[in-house]
C-alpha positions as MATLAB code, in Angstrom:
seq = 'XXXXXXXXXXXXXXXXXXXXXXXXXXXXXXXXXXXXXXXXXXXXXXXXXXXXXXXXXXXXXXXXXXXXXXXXXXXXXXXXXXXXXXXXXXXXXXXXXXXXXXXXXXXXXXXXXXXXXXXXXXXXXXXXXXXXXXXXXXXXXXXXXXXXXXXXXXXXXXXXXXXXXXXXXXXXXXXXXXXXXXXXXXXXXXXXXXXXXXXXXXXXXXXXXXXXXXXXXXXXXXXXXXXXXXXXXXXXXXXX';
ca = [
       8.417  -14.751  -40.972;
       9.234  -10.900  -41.438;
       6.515   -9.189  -40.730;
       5.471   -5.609  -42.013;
       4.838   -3.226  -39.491;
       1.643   -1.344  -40.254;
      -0.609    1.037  -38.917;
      -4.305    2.317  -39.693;
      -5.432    6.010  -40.065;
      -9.737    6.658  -40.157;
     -11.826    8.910  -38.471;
     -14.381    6.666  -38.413;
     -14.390    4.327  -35.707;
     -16.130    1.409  -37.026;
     -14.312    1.218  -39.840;
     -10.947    1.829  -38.006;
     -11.773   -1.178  -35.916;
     -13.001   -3.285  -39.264;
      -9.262   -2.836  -40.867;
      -6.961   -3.278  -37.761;
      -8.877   -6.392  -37.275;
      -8.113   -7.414  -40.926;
      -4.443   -6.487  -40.184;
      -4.580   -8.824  -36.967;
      -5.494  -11.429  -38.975;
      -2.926  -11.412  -41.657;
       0.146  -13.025  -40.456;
       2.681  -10.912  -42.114;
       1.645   -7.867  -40.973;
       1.881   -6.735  -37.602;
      -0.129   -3.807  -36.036;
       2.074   -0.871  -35.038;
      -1.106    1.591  -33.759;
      -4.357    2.488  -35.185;
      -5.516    6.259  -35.042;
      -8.827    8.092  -35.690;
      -6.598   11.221  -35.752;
      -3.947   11.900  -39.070;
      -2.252   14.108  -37.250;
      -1.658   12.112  -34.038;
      -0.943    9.408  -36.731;
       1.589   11.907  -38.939;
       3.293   12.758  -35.317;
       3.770    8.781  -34.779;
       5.212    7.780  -37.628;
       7.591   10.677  -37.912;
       9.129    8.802  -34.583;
       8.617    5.320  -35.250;
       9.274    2.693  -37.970;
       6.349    2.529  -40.437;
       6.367    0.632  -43.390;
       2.826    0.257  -44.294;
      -0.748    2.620  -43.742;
      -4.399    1.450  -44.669;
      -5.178    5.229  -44.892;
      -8.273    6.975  -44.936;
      -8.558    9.872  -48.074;
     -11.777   11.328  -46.559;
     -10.902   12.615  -43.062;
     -11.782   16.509  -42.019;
      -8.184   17.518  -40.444;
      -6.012   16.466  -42.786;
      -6.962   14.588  -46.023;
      -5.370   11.173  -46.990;
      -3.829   12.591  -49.933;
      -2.344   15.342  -48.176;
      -0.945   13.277  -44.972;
       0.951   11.062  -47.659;
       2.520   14.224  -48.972;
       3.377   15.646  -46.354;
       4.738   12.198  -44.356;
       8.292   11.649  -43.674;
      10.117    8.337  -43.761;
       9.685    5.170  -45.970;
       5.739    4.667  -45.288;
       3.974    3.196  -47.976;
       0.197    3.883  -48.225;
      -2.608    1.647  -49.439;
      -5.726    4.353  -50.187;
      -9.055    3.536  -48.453;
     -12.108    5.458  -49.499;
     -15.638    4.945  -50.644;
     -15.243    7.584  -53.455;
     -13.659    6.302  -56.778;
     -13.058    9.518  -57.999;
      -9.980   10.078  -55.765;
      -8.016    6.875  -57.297;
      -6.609    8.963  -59.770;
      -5.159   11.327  -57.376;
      -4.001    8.309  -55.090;
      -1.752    6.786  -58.211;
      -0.174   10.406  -58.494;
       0.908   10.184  -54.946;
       2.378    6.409  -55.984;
      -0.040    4.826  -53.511;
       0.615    0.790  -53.235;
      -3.178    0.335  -53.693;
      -6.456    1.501  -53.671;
      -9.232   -0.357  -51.768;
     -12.861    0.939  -51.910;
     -15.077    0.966  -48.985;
     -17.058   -1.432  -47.902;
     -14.368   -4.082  -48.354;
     -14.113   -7.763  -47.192;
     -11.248   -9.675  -45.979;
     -10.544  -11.411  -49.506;
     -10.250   -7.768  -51.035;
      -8.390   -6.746  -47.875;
      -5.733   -9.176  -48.614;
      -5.716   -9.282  -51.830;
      -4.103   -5.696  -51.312;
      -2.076   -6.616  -48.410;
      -0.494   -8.841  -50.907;
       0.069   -6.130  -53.378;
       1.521   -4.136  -50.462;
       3.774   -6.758  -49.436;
       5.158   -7.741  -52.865;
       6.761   -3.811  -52.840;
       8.010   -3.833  -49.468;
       9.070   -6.929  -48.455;
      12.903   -7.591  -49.095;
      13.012  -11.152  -49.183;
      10.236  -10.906  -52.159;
      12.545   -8.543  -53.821;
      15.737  -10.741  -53.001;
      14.150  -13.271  -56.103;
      15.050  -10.846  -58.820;
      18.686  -10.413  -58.394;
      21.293  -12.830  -57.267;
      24.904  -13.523  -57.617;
      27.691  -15.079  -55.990;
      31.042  -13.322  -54.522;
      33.038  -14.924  -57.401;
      30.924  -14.763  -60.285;
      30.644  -12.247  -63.553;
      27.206  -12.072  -64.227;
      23.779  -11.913  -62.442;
      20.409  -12.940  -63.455;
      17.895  -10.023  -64.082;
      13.683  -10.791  -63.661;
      12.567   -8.599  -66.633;
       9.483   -8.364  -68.577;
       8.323  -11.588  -67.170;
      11.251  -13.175  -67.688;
      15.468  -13.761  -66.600;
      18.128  -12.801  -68.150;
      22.115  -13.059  -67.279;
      23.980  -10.189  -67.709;
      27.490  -10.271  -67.766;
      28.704   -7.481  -65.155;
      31.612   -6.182  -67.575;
      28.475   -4.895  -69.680;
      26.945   -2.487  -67.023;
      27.839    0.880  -67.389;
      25.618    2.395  -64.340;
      22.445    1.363  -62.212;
      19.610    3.665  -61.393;
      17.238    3.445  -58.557;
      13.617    4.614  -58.431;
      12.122    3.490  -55.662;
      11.480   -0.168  -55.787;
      12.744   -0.901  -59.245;
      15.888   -0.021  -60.515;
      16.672    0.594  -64.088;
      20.367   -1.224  -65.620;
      22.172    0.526  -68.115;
      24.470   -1.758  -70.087;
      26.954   -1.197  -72.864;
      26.097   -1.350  -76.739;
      22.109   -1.283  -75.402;
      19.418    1.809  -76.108;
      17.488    0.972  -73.436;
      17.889   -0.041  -69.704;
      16.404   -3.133  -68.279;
      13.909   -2.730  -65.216;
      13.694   -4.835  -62.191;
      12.133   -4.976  -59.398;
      14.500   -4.943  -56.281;
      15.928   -2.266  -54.369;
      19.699    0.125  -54.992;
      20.313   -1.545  -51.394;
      19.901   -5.081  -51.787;
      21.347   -4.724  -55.415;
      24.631   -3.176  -53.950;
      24.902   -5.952  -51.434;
      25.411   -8.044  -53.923;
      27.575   -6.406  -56.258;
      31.377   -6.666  -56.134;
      32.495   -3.515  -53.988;
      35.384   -3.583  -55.687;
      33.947   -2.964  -59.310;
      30.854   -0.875  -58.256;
      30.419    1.853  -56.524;
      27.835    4.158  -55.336;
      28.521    7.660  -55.822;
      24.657    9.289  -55.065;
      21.551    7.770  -53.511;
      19.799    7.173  -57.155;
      23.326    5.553  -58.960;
      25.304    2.715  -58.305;
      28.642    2.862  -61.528;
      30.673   -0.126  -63.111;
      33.998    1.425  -61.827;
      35.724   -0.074  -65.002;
      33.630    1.696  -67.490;
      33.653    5.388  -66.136;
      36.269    7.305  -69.443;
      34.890   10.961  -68.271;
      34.786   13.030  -64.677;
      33.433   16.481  -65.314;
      32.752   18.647  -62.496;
      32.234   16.292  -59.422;
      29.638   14.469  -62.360;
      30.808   11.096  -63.820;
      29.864   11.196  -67.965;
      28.518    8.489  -69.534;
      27.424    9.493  -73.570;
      24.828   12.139  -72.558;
      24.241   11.161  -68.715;
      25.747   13.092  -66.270;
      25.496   11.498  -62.920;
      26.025   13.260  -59.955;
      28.646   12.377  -57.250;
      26.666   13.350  -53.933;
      28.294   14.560  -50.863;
      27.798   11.752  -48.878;
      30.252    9.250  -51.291;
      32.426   11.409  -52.721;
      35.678   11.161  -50.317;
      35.180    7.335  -51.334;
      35.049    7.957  -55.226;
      37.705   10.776  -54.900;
      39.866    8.232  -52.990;
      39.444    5.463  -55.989;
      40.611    8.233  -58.293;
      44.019    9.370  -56.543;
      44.903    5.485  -56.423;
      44.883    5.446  -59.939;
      45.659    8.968  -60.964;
      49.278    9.393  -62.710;
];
């Protein structure tokens, strides 16, 4: 079993000790370090893997909510707190969860769960799949697959855990949950490409290149730095 690696921030010792021995218990998470100081904590993580923090909001060097803005890397945060009036401000900082304090080890993992369902790749590896040789994939969307032919996507856009698909002859872009990464692993390399961090393009359907920006109607997508000696080498192979 993958396991998440997590860690727990609190500056209260007792309930430090209550959560890392609710993480101990959980068998897909695994217990990276435990800290009653957010800055030794921001200092770790900024060094080390972190996928997942139960994370104090109240704590008198640096506040929760502040420590998730300022954090570096692809740590996820789960809000602990025994004030409900800092939810709201937890959401805006697109916190995985919110647990409020005194918790048991049913609401515990009940939000471990939560957690896990956004991290986790093999959770997100349900909503797409498609073989080498095939011309469609099935999309999990609004409760529900659909097949999509790949001829009809005109460019994929990532936020975060969801990505949105843009197809042809369509107002509106389906939403999945699964990653640009494990989405482009399974797309043929040869017919898609990713030309920014946020956009993976249907090679087949680009008409338009404007200024290092591929057009599609109205959307301009950017070709970043970091993939544009692959798109501009697809170009000159079929520039006359």
């Amino acid at each position: 079993m993958n396991r998440i690696k997590t860690i727990a921030i609190d500056d209260e010792p007792l309930a430090l000790k209550l959560i890392t021995d609710y993480i101990r218990k959980t068998p897909f998470l695994e217990l990276a370090g435990s800290f009653e100081s957010p800055l030794a904590a921001l200092e770790y993580i900024e060094a080390h893997p972190v996928e997942l923090a139960f994370l104090d909001i109240q704590m008198p060097d640096l506040p929760g909510t502040e420590f998730a803005r300022i954090s570096r890397g692809d740590c996820r945060f789960v809000f602990t707190t025994a004030y409900a009036a800092y939810a709201v401000e937890g959401f805006r900082l697109d916190a995985l969860d919110y647990l409020m304090k005194p918790f048991s080890y049913e609401e515990f993992l009940e939000s471990a769960n939560r957690a896990r369902s956004r991290i986790m790749p093999a959770g997100a590896d349900k909503e797409a799949h498609i073989d080498a040789d095939s011309d469609f994939l099935f999309i999990k969307s609004d409760y529900k697959l659909r097949r999509i032919n790949l001829d009809e996507i005109l460019y994929i856009e990532g936020l975060k855990d969801y990505v949105k698909i843009y197809l042809h002859r369509e107002d509106h872009p389906l939403l999945t949950l699964v990653t640009m990464k494990q989405l482009e692993l399974k797309l043929p390399a040869g017919r898609f490409m990713r030309v920014h961090r946020s956009f993976i393009v249907n090679l087949k359907r680009i008409e338009i290149i404007e200024r290092s920006r591929i057009v599609f109607g109205k959307t301009y997508i950017p070709i970043s730095d970091q993939y544009k000696v692959a798109f501009q080498s697809f170009v000159d192979k079929n520039f006359i």
